[in-house]
GROMACS .gro file of N, CA and C in nm:
model
  384
    1MET      N    1   5.862  11.667   8.430
    1MET     CA    2   5.922  11.729   8.547
    1MET      C    3   6.070  11.754   8.516
    2SER      N    4   6.119  11.866   8.560
    2SER     CA    5   6.260  11.902   8.535
    2SER      C    6   6.352  11.836   8.638
    3THR      N    7   6.479  11.830   8.603
    3THR     CA    8   6.578  11.778   8.697
    3THR      C    9   6.580  11.861   8.824
    4ARG      N   10   6.569  11.992   8.811
    4ARG     CA   11   6.568  12.081   8.928
    4ARG      C   12   6.453  12.045   9.022
    5GLU      N   13   6.335  12.019   8.965
    5GLU     CA   14   6.220  11.982   9.048
    5GLU      C   15   6.244  11.847   9.118
    6THR      N   16   6.304  11.753   9.048
    6THR     CA   17   6.335  11.623   9.109
    6THR      C   18   6.437  11.640   9.221
    7VAL      N   19   6.537  11.725   9.200
    7VAL     CA   20   6.636  11.752   9.305
    7VAL      C   21   6.568  11.814   9.426
    8ASP      N   22   6.479  11.909   9.405
    8ASP     CA   23   6.408  11.970   9.516
    8ASP      C   24   6.325  11.867   9.593
    9ARG      N   25   6.261  11.777   9.521
    9ARG     CA   26   6.185  11.670   9.586
    9ARG      C   27   6.279  11.578   9.665
   10PHE      N   28   6.397  11.549   9.609
   10PHE     CA   29   6.496  11.467   9.679
   10PHE      C   30   6.538  11.534   9.810
   11LEU      N   31   6.568  11.663   9.805
   11LEU     CA   32   6.610  11.735   9.925
   11LEU      C   33   6.501  11.737  10.031
   12ASP      N   34   6.376  11.756   9.989
   12ASP     CA   35   6.263  11.753  10.083
   12ASP      C   36   6.248  11.613  10.146
   13ALA      N   37   6.257  11.510  10.063
   13ALA     CA   38   6.242  11.373  10.113
   13ALA      C   39   6.358  11.335  10.205
   14LEU      N   40   6.479  11.381  10.175
   14LEU     CA   41   6.594  11.355  10.262
   14LEU      C   42   6.573  11.420  10.398
   15ALA      N   43   6.522  11.542  10.398
   15ALA     CA   44   6.494  11.610  10.525
   15ALA      C   45   6.390  11.532  10.606
   16ARG      N   46   6.290  11.476  10.539
   16ARG     CA   47   6.189  11.395  10.609
   16ARG      C   48   6.252  11.269  10.669
   17LEU      N   49   6.345  11.209  10.595
   17LEU     CA   50   6.415  11.092  10.647
   17LEU      C   51   6.497  11.130  10.770
   18GLU      N   52   6.571  11.238  10.760
   18GLU     CA   53   6.658  11.280  10.869
   18GLU      C   54   6.578  11.322  10.993
   19GLU      N   55   6.468  11.393  10.972
   19GLU     CA   56   6.391  11.446  11.085
   19GLU      C   57   6.291  11.346  11.142
   20HIS      N   58   6.228  11.267  11.055
   20HIS     CA   59   6.117  11.183  11.099
   20HIS      C   60   6.137  11.034  11.070
   21GLU      N   61   6.253  10.998  11.015
   21GLU     CA   62   6.286  10.860  10.982
   21GLU      C   63   6.188  10.799  10.882
   22GLU      N   64   6.132  10.882  10.793
   22GLU     CA   65   6.041  10.837  10.688
   22GLU      C   66   6.122  10.803  10.563
   23VAL      N   67   6.133  10.676  10.531
   23VAL     CA   68   6.213  10.634  10.417
   23VAL      C   69   6.133  10.631  10.287
   24ASP      N   70   6.003  10.604  10.292
   24ASP     CA   71   5.924  10.588  10.170
   24ASP      C   72   5.927  10.708  10.075
   25PRO      N   73   5.911  10.833  10.123
   25PRO     CA   74   5.914  10.946  10.029
   25PRO      C   75   6.044  10.954   9.950
   26LEU      N   76   6.153  10.913  10.011
   26LEU     CA   77   6.283  10.915   9.943
   26LEU      C   78   6.292  10.801   9.841
   27VAL      N   79   6.256  10.682   9.881
   27VAL     CA   80   6.265  10.565   9.794
   27VAL      C   81   6.176  10.583   9.671
   28GLU      N   82   6.062  10.647   9.687
   28GLU     CA   83   5.969  10.667   9.575
   28GLU      C   84   6.028  10.749   9.462
   29LEU      N   85   6.135  10.824   9.488
   29LEU     CA   86   6.199  10.906   9.385
   29LEU      C   87   6.293  10.825   9.296
   30PHE      N   88   6.327  10.705   9.338
   30PHE     CA   89   6.424  10.624   9.266
   30PHE      C   90   6.355  10.534   9.164
   31ALA      N   91   6.413  10.526   9.044
   31ALA     CA   92   6.361  10.439   8.939
   31ALA      C   93   6.373  10.293   8.983
   32ASP      N   94   6.288  10.209   8.927
   32ASP     CA   95   6.289  10.067   8.963
   32ASP      C   96   6.422   9.999   8.932
   33ASP      N   97   6.495  10.053   8.834
   33ASP     CA   98   6.623   9.993   8.795
   33ASP      C   99   6.743  10.083   8.831
   34VAL      N  100   6.725  10.170   8.929
   34VAL     CA  101   6.831  10.264   8.969
   34VAL      C  102   6.959  10.189   9.007
   35ARG      N  103   7.071  10.252   8.979
   35ARG     CA  104   7.202  10.202   9.025
   35ARG      C  105   7.245  10.296   9.137
   36VAL      N  106   7.278  10.238   9.253
   36VAL     CA  107   7.317  10.315   9.371
   36VAL      C  108   7.462  10.279   9.404
   37ASP      N  109   7.551  10.377   9.396
   37ASP     CA  110   7.692  10.359   9.431
   37ASP      C  111   7.724  10.443   9.554
   38THR      N  112   7.785  10.381   9.653
   38THR     CA  113   7.819  10.452   9.775
   38THR      C  114   7.950  10.399   9.833
   39ALA      N  115   8.018  10.483   9.906
   39ALA     CA  116   8.147  10.447   9.964
   39ALA      C  117   8.135  10.336  10.067
   40THR      N  118   8.019  10.315  10.122
   40THR     CA  119   8.004  10.216  10.229
   40THR      C  120   7.955  10.080  10.181
   41ALA      N  121   7.910  10.069  10.056
   41ALA     CA  122   7.864   9.940  10.003
   41ALA      C  123   7.979   9.872   9.929
   42THR      N  124   7.984   9.740   9.935
   42THR     CA  125   8.091   9.666   9.868
   42THR      C  126   8.071   9.664   9.717
   43GLY      N  127   7.951   9.682   9.670
   43GLY     CA  128   7.921   9.688   9.527
   43GLY      C  129   7.800   9.776   9.507
   44ALA      N  130   7.765   9.798   9.382
   44ALA     CA  131   7.649   9.881   9.353
   44ALA      C  132   7.522   9.812   9.402
   45LEU      N  133   7.434   9.889   9.460
   45LEU     CA  134   7.302   9.841   9.496
   45LEU      C  135   7.211   9.865   9.376
   46ARG      N  136   7.115   9.781   9.355
   46ARG     CA  137   7.029   9.793   9.237
   46ARG      C  138   6.882   9.809   9.277
   47GLY      N  139   6.812   9.885   9.197
   47GLY     CA  140   6.668   9.897   9.208
   47GLY      C  141   6.620   9.971   9.331
   48SER      N  142   6.490   9.983   9.339
   48SER     CA  143   6.431  10.054   9.453
   48SER      C  144   6.455   9.979   9.584
   49ASP      N  145   6.469   9.845   9.578
   49ASP     CA  146   6.502   9.770   9.699
   49ASP      C  147   6.642   9.807   9.748
   50GLY      N  148   6.735   9.827   9.655
   50GLY     CA  149   6.870   9.870   9.692
   50GLY      C  150   6.869  10.009   9.753
   51ALA      N  151   6.788  10.098   9.695
   51ALA     CA  152   6.776  10.233   9.749
   51ALA      C  153   6.717  10.229   9.890
   52ARG      N  154   6.614  10.148   9.908
   52ARG     CA  155   6.552  10.136  10.041
   52ARG      C  156   6.655  10.085  10.143
   53LYS      N  157   6.730   9.982  10.105
   53LYS     CA  158   6.831   9.927  10.195
   53LYS      C  159   6.932  10.034  10.234
   54LEU      N  160   6.981  10.109  10.136
   54LEU     CA  161   7.077  10.216  10.163
   54LEU      C  162   7.023  10.315  10.265
   55TRP      N  163   6.904  10.368  10.240
   55TRP     CA  164   6.851  10.473  10.326
   55TRP      C  165   6.810  10.422  10.464
   56GLN      N  166   6.756  10.302  10.471
   56GLN     CA  167   6.721  10.247  10.603
   56GLN      C  168   6.846  10.224  10.687
   57GLU      N  169   6.946  10.161  10.627
   57GLU     CA  170   7.069  10.135  10.702
   57GLU      C  171   7.140  10.263  10.740
   58ASP      N  172   7.141  10.359  10.650
   58ASP     CA  173   7.205  10.487  10.678
   58ASP      C  174   7.138  10.556  10.796
   59ARG      N  175   7.007  10.564  10.796
   59ARG     CA  176   6.936  10.636  10.902
   59ARG      C  177   6.947  10.564  11.036
   60GLU      N  178   6.955  10.431  11.033
   60GLU     CA  179   6.965  10.353  11.157
   60GLU      C  180   7.098  10.375  11.229
   61LEU      N  181   7.197  10.428  11.160
   61LEU     CA  182   7.327  10.454  11.223
   61LEU      C  183   7.322  10.565  11.327
   62PHE      N  184   7.224  10.655  11.314
   62PHE     CA  185   7.228  10.779  11.391
   62PHE      C  186   7.104  10.800  11.477
   63ALA      N  187   7.126  10.861  11.594
   63ALA     CA  188   7.015  10.905  11.677
   63ALA      C  189   6.954  11.031  11.615
   64SER      N  190   7.039  11.116  11.559
   64SER     CA  191   6.993  11.235  11.486
   64SER      C  192   7.095  11.264  11.377
   65VAL      N  193   7.047  11.324  11.268
   65VAL     CA  194   7.134  11.356  11.154
   65VAL      C  195   7.073  11.472  11.077
   66ALA      N  196   7.160  11.557  11.023
   66ALA     CA  197   7.115  11.669  10.940
   66ALA      C  198   7.220  11.696  10.833
   67SER      N  199   7.174  11.722  10.712
   67SER     CA  200   7.262  11.754  10.601
   67SER      C  201   7.241  11.899  10.559
   68GLU      N  202   7.351  11.968  10.539
   68GLU     CA  203   7.347  12.105  10.490
   68GLU      C  204   7.410  12.105  10.350
   69PHE      N  205   7.337  12.155  10.253
   69PHE     CA  206   7.386  12.156  10.115
   69PHE      C  207   7.450  12.290  10.083
   70ARG      N  208   7.579  12.284  10.050
   70ARG     CA  209   7.658  12.404  10.023
   70ARG      C  210   7.643  12.450   9.879
   71ASN      N  211   7.651  12.356   9.786
   71ASN     CA  212   7.643  12.387   9.643
   71ASN      C  213   7.554  12.285   9.574
   72GLN      N  214   7.479  12.335   9.477
   72GLN     CA  215   7.395  12.249   9.394
   72GLN      C  216   7.415  12.293   9.250
   73VAL      N  217   7.459  12.201   9.167
   73VAL     CA  218   7.478  12.229   9.025
   73VAL      C  219   7.385  12.135   8.949
   74VAL      N  220   7.295  12.191   8.871
   74VAL     CA  221   7.202  12.112   8.791
   74VAL      C  222   7.224  12.149   8.645
   75ASP      N  223   7.254  12.048   8.563
   75ASP     CA  224   7.278  12.070   8.422
   75ASP      C  225   7.219  11.953   8.344
   76GLY      N  226   7.118  11.980   8.265
   76GLY     CA  227   7.053  11.873   8.190
   76GLY      C  228   6.991  11.772   8.283
   77ASP      N  229   7.031  11.646   8.270
   77ASP     CA  230   6.973  11.540   8.354
   77ASP      C  231   7.065  11.497   8.467
   78VAL      N  232   7.163  11.583   8.501
   78VAL     CA  233   7.259  11.552   8.606
   78VAL      C  234   7.259  11.664   8.711
   79ALA      N  235   7.267  11.624   8.838
   79ALA     CA  236   7.280  11.720   8.948
   79ALA      C  237   7.397  11.677   9.036
   80ILE      N  238   7.474  11.774   9.080
   80ILE     CA  239   7.584  11.749   9.173
   80ILE      C  240   7.556  11.831   9.298
   81LEU      N  241   7.554  11.764   9.412
   81LEU     CA  242   7.520  11.827   9.540
   81LEU      C  243   7.638  11.812   9.635
   82GLU      N  244   7.689  11.923   9.682
   82GLU     CA  245   7.797  11.922   9.782
   82GLU      C  246   7.734  11.947   9.918
   83TRP      N  247   7.771  11.866  10.016
   83TRP     CA  248   7.705  11.876  10.146
   83TRP      C  249   7.801  11.857  10.263
   84GLN      N  250   7.750  11.896  10.377
   84GLN     CA  251   7.815  11.872  10.506
   84GLN      C  252   7.710  11.803  10.593
   85ARG      N  253   7.748  11.692  10.653
   85ARG     CA  254   7.654  11.617  10.736
   85ARG      C  255   7.701  11.619  10.880
   86THR      N  256   7.608  11.643  10.971
   86THR     CA  257   7.634  11.642  11.113
   86THR      C  258   7.538  11.543  11.177
   87ALA      N  259   7.590  11.459  11.265
   87ALA     CA  260   7.506  11.355  11.323
   87ALA      C  261   7.550  11.322  11.464
   88GLU      N  262   7.458  11.259  11.536
   88GLU     CA  263   7.488  11.202  11.667
   88GLU      C  264   7.465  11.052  11.654
   89GLY      N  265   7.565  10.975  11.691
   89GLY     CA  266   7.554  10.829  11.684
   89GLY      C  267   7.459  10.777  11.790
   90ARG      N  268   7.415  10.656  11.772
   90ARG     CA  269   7.324  10.593  11.869
   90ARG      C  270   7.389  10.580  12.006
   91ASP      N  271   7.525  10.582  12.010
   91ASP     CA  272   7.596  10.572  12.138
   91ASP      C  273   7.625  10.708  12.199
   92GLY      N  274   7.577  10.816  12.135
   92GLY     CA  275   7.597  10.949  12.189
   92GLY      C  276   7.716  11.022  12.131
   93GLY      N  277   7.800  10.955  12.052
   93GLY     CA  278   7.913  11.020  11.988
   93GLY      C  279   7.866  11.110  11.875
   94ASP      N  280   7.953  11.201  11.831
   94ASP     CA  281   7.914  11.290  11.723
   94ASP      C  282   8.002  11.272  11.601
   95LEU      N  283   7.955  11.325  11.490
   95LEU     CA  284   8.018  11.307  11.361
   95LEU      C  285   7.987  11.426  11.272
   96SER      N  286   8.084  11.466  11.194
   96SER     CA  287   8.061  11.568  11.093
   96SER      C  288   8.154  11.537  10.977
   97HIS      N  289   8.098  11.531  10.856
   97HIS     CA  290   8.183  11.503  10.740
   97HIS      C  291   8.121  11.560  10.613
   98PRO      N  292   8.208  11.600  10.517
   98PRO     CA  293   8.159  11.652  10.390
   98PRO      C  294   8.145  11.538  10.289
   99GLY      N  295   8.072  11.567  10.181
   99GLY     CA  296   8.059  11.470  10.074
   99GLY      C  297   7.996  11.534   9.951
  100VAL      N  298   7.989  11.454   9.846
  100VAL     CA  299   7.929  11.497   9.720
  100VAL      C  300   7.837  11.385   9.671
  101THR      N  301   7.719  11.423   9.624
  101THR     CA  302   7.624  11.331   9.567
  101THR      C  303   7.602  11.367   9.421
  102VAL      N  304   7.599  11.266   9.335
  102VAL     CA  305   7.568  11.284   9.194
  102VAL      C  306   7.437  11.212   9.165
  103LEU      N  307   7.342  11.285   9.108
  103LEU     CA  308   7.213  11.227   9.069
  103LEU      C  309   7.200  11.233   8.918
  104GLU      N  310   7.159  11.124   8.857
  104GLU     CA  311   7.119  11.125   8.717
  104GLU      C  312   6.969  11.103   8.717
  105VAL      N  313   6.898  11.185   8.638
  105VAL     CA  314   6.753  11.189   8.643
  105VAL      C  315   6.694  11.166   8.505
  106ALA      N  316   6.585  11.091   8.500
  106ALA     CA  317   6.505  11.076   8.379
  106ALA      C  318   6.361  11.100   8.418
  107GLY      N  319   6.300  11.202   8.362
  107GLY     CA  320   6.163  11.236   8.400
  107GLY      C  321   6.160  11.281   8.545
  108ASP      N  322   6.082  11.213   8.626
  108ASP     CA  323   6.071  11.249   8.768
  108ASP      C  324   6.137  11.144   8.859
  109ARG      N  325   6.226  11.062   8.802
  109ARG     CA  326   6.290  10.957   8.880
  109ARG      C  327   6.442  10.968   8.874
  110ILE      N  328   6.506  10.926   8.982
  110ILE     CA  329   6.652  10.919   8.989
  110ILE      C  330   6.692  10.783   8.932
  111THR      N  331   6.775  10.786   8.828
  111THR     CA  332   6.816  10.662   8.761
  111THR      C  333   6.955  10.617   8.804
  112ARG      N  334   7.033  10.708   8.858
  112ARG     CA  335   7.164  10.674   8.914
  112ARG      C  336   7.190  10.766   9.031
  113PHE      N  337   7.238  10.707   9.140
  113PHE     CA  338   7.270  10.780   9.262
  113PHE      C  339   7.410  10.738   9.303
  114ALA      N  340   7.500  10.833   9.313
  114ALA     CA  341   7.636  10.804   9.357
  114ALA      C  342   7.674  10.904   9.465
  115VAL      N  343   7.728  10.855   9.575
  115VAL     CA  344   7.767  10.943   9.684
  115VAL      C  345   7.914  10.916   9.716
  116TYR      N  346   7.989  11.025   9.732
  116TYR     CA  347   8.132  11.017   9.756
  116TYR      C  348   8.167  11.091   9.884
  117PHE      N  349   8.236  11.021   9.975
  117PHE     CA  350   8.285  11.080  10.099
  117PHE      C  351   8.391  10.988  10.155
  118ASP      N  352   8.466  11.037  10.251
  118ASP     CA  353   8.569  10.957  10.316
  118ASP      C  354   8.501  10.868  10.421
  119ALA      N  355   8.483  10.741  10.388
  119ALA     CA  356   8.412  10.649  10.477
  119ALA      C  357   8.482  10.635  10.612
  120ALA      N  358   8.612  10.659  10.618
  120ALA     CA  359   8.683  10.650  10.746
  120ALA      C  360   8.633  10.756  10.843
  121ARG      N  361   8.581  10.867  10.790
  121ARG     CA  362   8.529  10.973  10.877
  121ARG      C  363   8.389  10.942  10.929
  122LEU      N  364   8.333  10.831  10.885
  122LEU     CA  365   8.201  10.791  10.932
  122LEU      C  366   8.204  10.737  11.074
  123HIS      N  367   8.325  10.708  11.123
  123HIS     CA  368   8.340  10.662  11.260
  123HIS      C  369   8.288  10.770  11.355
  124VAL      N  370   8.195  10.734  11.438
  124VAL     CA  371   8.133  10.828  11.533
  124VAL      C  372   8.223  10.840  11.655
  125ARG      N  373   8.258  10.965  11.690
  125ARG     CA  374   8.347  10.989  11.803
  125ARG      C  375   8.267  11.028  11.927
  126LYS      N  376   8.295  10.960  12.037
  126LYS     CA  377   8.231  10.992  12.164
  126LYS      C  378   8.293  11.117  12.225
  127ALA      N  379   8.209  11.203  12.278
  127ALA     CA  380   8.259  11.321  12.347
  127ALA      C  381   8.328  11.276  12.475
  128GLU      N  382   8.437  11.342  12.510
  128GLU     CA  383   8.512  11.304  12.631
  128GLU      C  384   8.486  11.400  12.742
   0.00000   0.00000   0.00000
């Protein structure tokens, strides 16, 4: 399987998580020994359990969430995804912030996942 195909599967699985809160299709794309780096974790998360923790906790933050991907660059076994995320917090506040995700792929699995964004913008603002 090509990196492009794995990225497409990742985007489909992310949409399922955002729309239907289904975490398994996303976690299944991650290698058993994946390294997950994110602005909100104090250290790297490891393995598919780390990936599951990341996605479950992330989705639980929001009543609704949607990601729009502006740019996708795939070269060899690396993909860079630029996105804008819009969400509604569980308290009814709203949020919108940009970010970049880097995926390293081997075969049909993600072996490294790194996401970069301004974590301070993750604060959900209530409409006044």
